[in-house]
Short mmCIF file of C-alpha atoms and ligand atoms in Angstrom, two decimals:
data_model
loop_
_atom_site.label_atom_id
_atom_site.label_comp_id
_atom_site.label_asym_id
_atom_site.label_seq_id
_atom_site.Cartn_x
_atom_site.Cartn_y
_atom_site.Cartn_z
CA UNK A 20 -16.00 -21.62 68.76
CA UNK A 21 -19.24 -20.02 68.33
CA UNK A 22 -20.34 -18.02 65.13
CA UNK A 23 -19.29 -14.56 66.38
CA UNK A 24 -15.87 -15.93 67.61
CA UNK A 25 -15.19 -18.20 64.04
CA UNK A 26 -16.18 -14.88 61.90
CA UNK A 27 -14.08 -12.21 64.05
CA UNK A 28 -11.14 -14.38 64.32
CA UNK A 29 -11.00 -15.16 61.13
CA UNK A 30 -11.86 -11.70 59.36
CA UNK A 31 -9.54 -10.04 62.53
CA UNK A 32 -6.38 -12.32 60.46
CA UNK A 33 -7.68 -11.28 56.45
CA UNK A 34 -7.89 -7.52 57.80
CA UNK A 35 -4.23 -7.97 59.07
CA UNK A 36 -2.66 -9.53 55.84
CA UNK A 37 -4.61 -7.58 53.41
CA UNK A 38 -4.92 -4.30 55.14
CA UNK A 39 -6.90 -2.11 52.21
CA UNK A 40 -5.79 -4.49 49.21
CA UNK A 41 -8.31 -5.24 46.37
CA UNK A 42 -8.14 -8.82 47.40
CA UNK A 43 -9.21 -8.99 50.81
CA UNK A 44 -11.12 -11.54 51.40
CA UNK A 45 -10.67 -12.81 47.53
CA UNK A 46 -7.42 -13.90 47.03
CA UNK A 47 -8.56 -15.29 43.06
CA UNK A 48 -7.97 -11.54 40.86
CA UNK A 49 -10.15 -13.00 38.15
CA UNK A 50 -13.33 -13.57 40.29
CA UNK A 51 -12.87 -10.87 42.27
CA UNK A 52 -12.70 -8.12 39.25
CA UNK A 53 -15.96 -9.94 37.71
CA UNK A 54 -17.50 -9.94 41.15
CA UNK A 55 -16.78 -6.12 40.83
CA UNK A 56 -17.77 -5.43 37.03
CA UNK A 57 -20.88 -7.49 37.62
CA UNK A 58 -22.09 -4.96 40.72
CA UNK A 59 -21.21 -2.15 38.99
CA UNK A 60 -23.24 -3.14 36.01
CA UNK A 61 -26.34 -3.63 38.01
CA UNK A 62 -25.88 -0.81 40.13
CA UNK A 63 -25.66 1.29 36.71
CA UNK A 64 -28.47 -0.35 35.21
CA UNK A 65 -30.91 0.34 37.84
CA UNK A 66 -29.46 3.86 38.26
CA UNK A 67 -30.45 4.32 34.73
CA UNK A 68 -33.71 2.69 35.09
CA UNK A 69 -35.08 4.69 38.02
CA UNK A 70 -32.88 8.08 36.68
CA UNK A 71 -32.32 9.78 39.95
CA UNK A 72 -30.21 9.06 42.73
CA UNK A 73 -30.16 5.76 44.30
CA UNK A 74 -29.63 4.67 48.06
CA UNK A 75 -27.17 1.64 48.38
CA UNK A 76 -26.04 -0.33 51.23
CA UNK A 77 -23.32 -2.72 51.08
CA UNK A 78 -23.60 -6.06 53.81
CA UNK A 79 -20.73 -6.73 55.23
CA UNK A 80 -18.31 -4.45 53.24
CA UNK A 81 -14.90 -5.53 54.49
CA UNK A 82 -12.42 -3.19 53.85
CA UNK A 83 -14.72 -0.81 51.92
CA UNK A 84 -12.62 -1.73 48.33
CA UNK A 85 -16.56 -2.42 46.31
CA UNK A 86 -18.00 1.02 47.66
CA UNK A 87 -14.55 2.63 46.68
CA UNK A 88 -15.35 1.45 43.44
CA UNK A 89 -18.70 2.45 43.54
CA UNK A 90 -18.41 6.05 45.19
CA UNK A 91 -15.94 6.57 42.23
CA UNK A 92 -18.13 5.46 39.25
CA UNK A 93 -21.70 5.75 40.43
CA UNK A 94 -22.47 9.18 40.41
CA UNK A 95 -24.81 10.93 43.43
CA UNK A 96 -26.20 7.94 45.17
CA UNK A 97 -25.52 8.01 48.85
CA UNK A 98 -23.48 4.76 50.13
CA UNK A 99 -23.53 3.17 53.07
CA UNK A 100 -21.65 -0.25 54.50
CA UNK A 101 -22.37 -2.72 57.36
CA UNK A 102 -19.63 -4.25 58.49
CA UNK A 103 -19.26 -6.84 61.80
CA UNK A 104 -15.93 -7.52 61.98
CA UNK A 105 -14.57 -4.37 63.88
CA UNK A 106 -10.76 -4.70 62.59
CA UNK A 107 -12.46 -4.50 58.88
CA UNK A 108 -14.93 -1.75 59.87
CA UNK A 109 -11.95 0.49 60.82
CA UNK A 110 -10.15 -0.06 57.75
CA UNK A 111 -13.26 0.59 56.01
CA UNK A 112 -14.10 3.68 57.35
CA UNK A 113 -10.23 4.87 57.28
CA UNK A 114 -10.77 4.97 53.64
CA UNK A 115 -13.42 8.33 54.01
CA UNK A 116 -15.15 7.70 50.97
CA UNK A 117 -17.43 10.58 50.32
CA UNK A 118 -21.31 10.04 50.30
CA UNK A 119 -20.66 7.26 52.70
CA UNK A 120 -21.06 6.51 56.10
CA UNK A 121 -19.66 3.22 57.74
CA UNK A 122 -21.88 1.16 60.28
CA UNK A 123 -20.65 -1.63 62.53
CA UNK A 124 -23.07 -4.40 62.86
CA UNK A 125 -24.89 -7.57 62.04
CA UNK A 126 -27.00 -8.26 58.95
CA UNK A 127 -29.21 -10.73 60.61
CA UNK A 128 -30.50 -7.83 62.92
CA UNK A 129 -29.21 -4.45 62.66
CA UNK A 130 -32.40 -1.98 61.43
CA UNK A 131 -30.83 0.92 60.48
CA UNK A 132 -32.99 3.26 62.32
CA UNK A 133 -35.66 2.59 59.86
CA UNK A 134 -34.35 3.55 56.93
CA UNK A 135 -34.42 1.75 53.31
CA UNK A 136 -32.36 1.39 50.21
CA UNK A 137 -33.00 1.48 46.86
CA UNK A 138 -29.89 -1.10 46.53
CA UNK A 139 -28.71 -3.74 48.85
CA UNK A 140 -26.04 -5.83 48.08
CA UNK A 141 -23.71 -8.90 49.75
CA UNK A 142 -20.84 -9.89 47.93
CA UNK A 143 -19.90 -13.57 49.69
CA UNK A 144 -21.42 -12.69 53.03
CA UNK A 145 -24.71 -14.91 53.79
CA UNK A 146 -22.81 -17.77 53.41
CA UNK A 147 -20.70 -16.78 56.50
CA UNK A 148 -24.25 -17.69 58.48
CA UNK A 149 -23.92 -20.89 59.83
CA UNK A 150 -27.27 -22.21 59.71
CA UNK A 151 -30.74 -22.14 57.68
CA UNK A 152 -32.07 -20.28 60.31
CA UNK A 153 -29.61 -17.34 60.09
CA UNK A 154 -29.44 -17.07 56.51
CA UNK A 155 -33.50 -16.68 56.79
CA UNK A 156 -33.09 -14.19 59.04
CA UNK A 157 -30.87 -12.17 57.17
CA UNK A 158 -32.98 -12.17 54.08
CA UNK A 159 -35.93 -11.50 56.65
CA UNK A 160 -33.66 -8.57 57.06
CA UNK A 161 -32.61 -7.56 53.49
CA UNK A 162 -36.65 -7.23 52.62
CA UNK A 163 -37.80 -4.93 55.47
CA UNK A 164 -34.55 -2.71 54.38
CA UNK A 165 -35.55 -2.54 50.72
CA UNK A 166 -37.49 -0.22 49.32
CA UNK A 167 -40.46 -1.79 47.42
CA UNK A 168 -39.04 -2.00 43.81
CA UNK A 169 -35.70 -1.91 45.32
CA UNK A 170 -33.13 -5.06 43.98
CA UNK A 171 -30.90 -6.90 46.46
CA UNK A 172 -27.25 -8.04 44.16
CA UNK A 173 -26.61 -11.42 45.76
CA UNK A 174 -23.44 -12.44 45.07
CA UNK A 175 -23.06 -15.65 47.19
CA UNK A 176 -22.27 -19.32 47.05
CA UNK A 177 -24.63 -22.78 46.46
CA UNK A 178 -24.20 -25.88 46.83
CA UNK A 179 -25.44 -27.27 43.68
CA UNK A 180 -23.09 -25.84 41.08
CA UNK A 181 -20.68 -27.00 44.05
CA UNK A 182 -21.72 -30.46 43.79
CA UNK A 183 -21.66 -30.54 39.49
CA UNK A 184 -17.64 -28.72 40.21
CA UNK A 185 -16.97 -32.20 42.48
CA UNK A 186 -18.38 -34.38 39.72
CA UNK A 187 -15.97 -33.01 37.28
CA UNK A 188 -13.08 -33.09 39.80
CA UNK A 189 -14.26 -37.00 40.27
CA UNK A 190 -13.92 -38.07 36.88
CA UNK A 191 -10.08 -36.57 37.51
CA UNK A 192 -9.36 -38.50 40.60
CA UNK A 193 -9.30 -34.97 42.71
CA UNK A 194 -10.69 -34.55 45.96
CA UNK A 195 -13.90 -33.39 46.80
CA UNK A 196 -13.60 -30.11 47.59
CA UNK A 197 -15.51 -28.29 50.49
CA UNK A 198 -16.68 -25.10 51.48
CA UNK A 199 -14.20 -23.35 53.89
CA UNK A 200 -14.59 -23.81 57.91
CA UNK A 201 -16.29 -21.03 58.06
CA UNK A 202 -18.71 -21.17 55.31
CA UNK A 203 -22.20 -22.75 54.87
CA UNK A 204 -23.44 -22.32 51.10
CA UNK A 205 -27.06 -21.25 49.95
CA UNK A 206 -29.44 -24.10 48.31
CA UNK A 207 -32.08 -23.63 45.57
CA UNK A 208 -34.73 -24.10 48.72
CA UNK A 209 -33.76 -21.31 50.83
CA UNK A 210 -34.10 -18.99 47.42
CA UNK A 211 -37.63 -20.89 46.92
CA UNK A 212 -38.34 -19.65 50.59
CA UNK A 213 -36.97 -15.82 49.88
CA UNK A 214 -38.82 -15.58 46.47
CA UNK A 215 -41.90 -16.36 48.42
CA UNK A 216 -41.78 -13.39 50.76
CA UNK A 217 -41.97 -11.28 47.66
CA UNK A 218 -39.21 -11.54 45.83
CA UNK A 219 -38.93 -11.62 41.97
CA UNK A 220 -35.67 -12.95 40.39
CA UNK A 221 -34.61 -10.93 37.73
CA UNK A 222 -32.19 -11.80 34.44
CA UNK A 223 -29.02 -10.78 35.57
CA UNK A 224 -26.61 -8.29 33.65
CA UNK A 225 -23.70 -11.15 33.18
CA UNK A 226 -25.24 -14.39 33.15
CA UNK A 227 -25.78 -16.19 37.06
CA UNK A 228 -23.12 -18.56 36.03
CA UNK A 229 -20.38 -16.34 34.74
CA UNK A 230 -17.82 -17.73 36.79
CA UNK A 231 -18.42 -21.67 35.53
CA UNK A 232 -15.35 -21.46 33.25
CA UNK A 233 -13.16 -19.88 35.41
CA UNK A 234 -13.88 -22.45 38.20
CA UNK A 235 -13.95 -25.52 35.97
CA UNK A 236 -10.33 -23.78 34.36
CA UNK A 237 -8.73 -23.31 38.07
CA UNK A 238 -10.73 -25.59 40.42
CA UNK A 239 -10.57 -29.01 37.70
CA UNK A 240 -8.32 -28.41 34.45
CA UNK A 241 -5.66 -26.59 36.27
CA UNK A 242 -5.58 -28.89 39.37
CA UNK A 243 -5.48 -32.04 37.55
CA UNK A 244 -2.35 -31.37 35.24
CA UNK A 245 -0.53 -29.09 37.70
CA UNK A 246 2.99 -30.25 39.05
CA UNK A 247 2.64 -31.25 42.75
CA UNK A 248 3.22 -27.93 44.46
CA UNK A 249 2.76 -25.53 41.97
CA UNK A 250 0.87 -22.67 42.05
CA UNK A 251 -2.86 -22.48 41.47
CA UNK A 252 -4.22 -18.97 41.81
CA UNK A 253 -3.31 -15.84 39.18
CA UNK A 254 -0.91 -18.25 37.02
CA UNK A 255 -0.19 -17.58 33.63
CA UNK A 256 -2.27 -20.61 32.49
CA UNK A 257 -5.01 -19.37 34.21
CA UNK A 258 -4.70 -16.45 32.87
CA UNK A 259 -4.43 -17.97 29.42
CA UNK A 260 -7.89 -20.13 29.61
CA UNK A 261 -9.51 -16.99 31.15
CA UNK A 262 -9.18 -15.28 28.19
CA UNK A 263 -9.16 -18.19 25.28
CA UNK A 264 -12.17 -19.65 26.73
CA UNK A 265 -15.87 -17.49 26.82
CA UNK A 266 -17.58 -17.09 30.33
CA UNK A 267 -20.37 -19.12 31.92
CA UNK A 268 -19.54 -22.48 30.40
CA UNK A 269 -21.73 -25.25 32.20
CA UNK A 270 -23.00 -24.57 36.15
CA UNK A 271 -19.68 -25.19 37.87
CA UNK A 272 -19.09 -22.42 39.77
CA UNK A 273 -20.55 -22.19 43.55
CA UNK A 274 -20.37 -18.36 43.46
CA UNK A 275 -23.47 -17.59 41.44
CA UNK A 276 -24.77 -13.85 40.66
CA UNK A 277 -28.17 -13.04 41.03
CA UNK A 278 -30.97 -10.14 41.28
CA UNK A 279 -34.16 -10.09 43.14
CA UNK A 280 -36.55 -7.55 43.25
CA UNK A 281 -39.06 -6.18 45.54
CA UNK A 282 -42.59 -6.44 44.70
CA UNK A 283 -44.70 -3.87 46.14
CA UNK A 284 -47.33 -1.21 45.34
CA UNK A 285 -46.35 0.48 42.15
CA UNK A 286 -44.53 3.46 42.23
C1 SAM B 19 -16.08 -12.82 52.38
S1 SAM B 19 -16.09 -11.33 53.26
C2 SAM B 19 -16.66 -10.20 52.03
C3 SAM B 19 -16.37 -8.81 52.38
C4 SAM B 19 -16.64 -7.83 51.27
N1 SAM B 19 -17.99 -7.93 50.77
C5 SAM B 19 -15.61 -8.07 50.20
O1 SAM B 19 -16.00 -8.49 49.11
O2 SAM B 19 -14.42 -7.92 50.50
C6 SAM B 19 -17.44 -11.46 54.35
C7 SAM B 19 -17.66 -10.23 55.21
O3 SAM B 19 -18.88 -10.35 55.90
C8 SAM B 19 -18.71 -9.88 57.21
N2 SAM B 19 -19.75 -10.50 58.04
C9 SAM B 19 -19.80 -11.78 58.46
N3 SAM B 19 -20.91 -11.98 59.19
C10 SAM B 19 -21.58 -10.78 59.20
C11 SAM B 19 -22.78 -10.35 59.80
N4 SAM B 19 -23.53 -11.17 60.53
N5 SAM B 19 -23.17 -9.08 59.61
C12 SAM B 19 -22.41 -8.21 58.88
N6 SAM B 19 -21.25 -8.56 58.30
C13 SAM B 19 -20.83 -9.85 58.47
C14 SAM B 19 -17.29 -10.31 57.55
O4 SAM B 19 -16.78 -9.60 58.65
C15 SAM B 19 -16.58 -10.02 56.25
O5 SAM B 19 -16.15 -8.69 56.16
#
């Protein structure tokens, strides 16, 4: 299967068994509410910062449930998702969220008749590119959409925390575990590359590893001491550790959240 094929036939099955749920394409409630909180907070902070409306696009929106969120709690910024997957696309749009308009296409190419954002976000997208080269391109792509001072809210996976998550699941006698068939992670280099096109990182809102504890909690505690064939996502002992324990403990979550800015002629 090529790219286009693994992606649609994949996404094609989420947007049949999740329809418009929250957790499309997330299945784990915890990361995907933080995921949430975490854009909203940046979103809002930049809002404030620049005081006047804000342009945002989402890549590769899914079902539209983030710019529900946002259309309903960021207050007149116009909205706009990309979405390639045309079964996703269709739920997205059916949701006619106002100051919004829905466009189908690919994040490695698609222009957008010229226009920039103030905002441009991907929440667990880029790492549905299947190569370097793509993932480059893409981020060739996020910088001629941005606005100069604009901030792109990467919210994406890397293979180093990955690779500190299997030495803790070693010590346990677990299985290494791997990114999904259709997944290819981000590395520290490729950000090195994208930071050097004129990119400044920025200290986050919620710290880059927020979701260490959960991940060491579900993907290592949890696993270890569970009952062969019990459940592992949303339990109670999840749940439990979610709350007892604070966030961002250690670098073991793959999902990382980041902000880069644009540098450019002052405004
Ligand atoms: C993990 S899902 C995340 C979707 C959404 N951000 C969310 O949180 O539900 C990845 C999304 O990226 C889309 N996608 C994959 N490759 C894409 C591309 N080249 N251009 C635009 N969207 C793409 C998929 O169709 C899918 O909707």
């Amino acid at each position: 299967m090529n790219y286009e094929e693994k992606i649609t036939d994949h996404y094609r099955k989420e947007a049949a068994a999740m329809g418009l749920s929250k957790n499309s394409t997330m299945h784990d409630a915890f990361i995907r509410n933080k995921e949430i909180e975490f854009i909203l907070s940046e979103v809002q902070a930049h809002r404030s910062k620049r005081g006047n409306s804000l342009s945002i696009l989402d890549l590769g929106c899914g079902n539209g449930y983030l710019l529900s969120v946002l259309t309903e709690q960021v207050d007149g910024c116009k909205f706009t998702g990309l979405e390639f997957t045309d079964e996703l696309y269709q739920l997205a749009i059916s949701r006619k969220l106002k100051n919004t308009t829905i466009i189908k296409g690919d994040c490695r190419t698609e222009r957008m008749n010229g226009e920039q954002f103030d905002v441009i976000i991907s929440e667990r997208v880029l790492i549905n590119l299947l190569s370097k080269d793509d993932k480059v391109k893409a981020l060739d792509n996020i910088r001629s959409l941005l606005k100069d001072q604009g901030i792109y809210i990467m919210v994406e996976s890397f293979d180093e925390p990955l690779s500190n998550l299997n030495k803790a699941r070693k010590e346990l006698l677990l299985d290494e575990t791997k990114p999904a068939y259709h997944n290819e992670y981000f590395n520290e280099e490729i950000v090195k590359g994208f930071k050097e096109t004129g990119f400044a990182e920025l200290n986050p809102t919620y710290p880059k590893h927020y979701l260490s504890s959960h991940y060491f909690i579900t993907r290592v505690l949890h696993e270890a001491i569970r009952p062969e064939e019990g459940a592992i996502k949303n339990t109670e002992f999840v749940k439990f550790f979610d709350v007892a324990l604070p966030p961002a403990i250690g670098e073991y979550s793959p999902i990382l959240f980041r902000v880069f800015e644009k540098q450019g002629s002052a405004l």
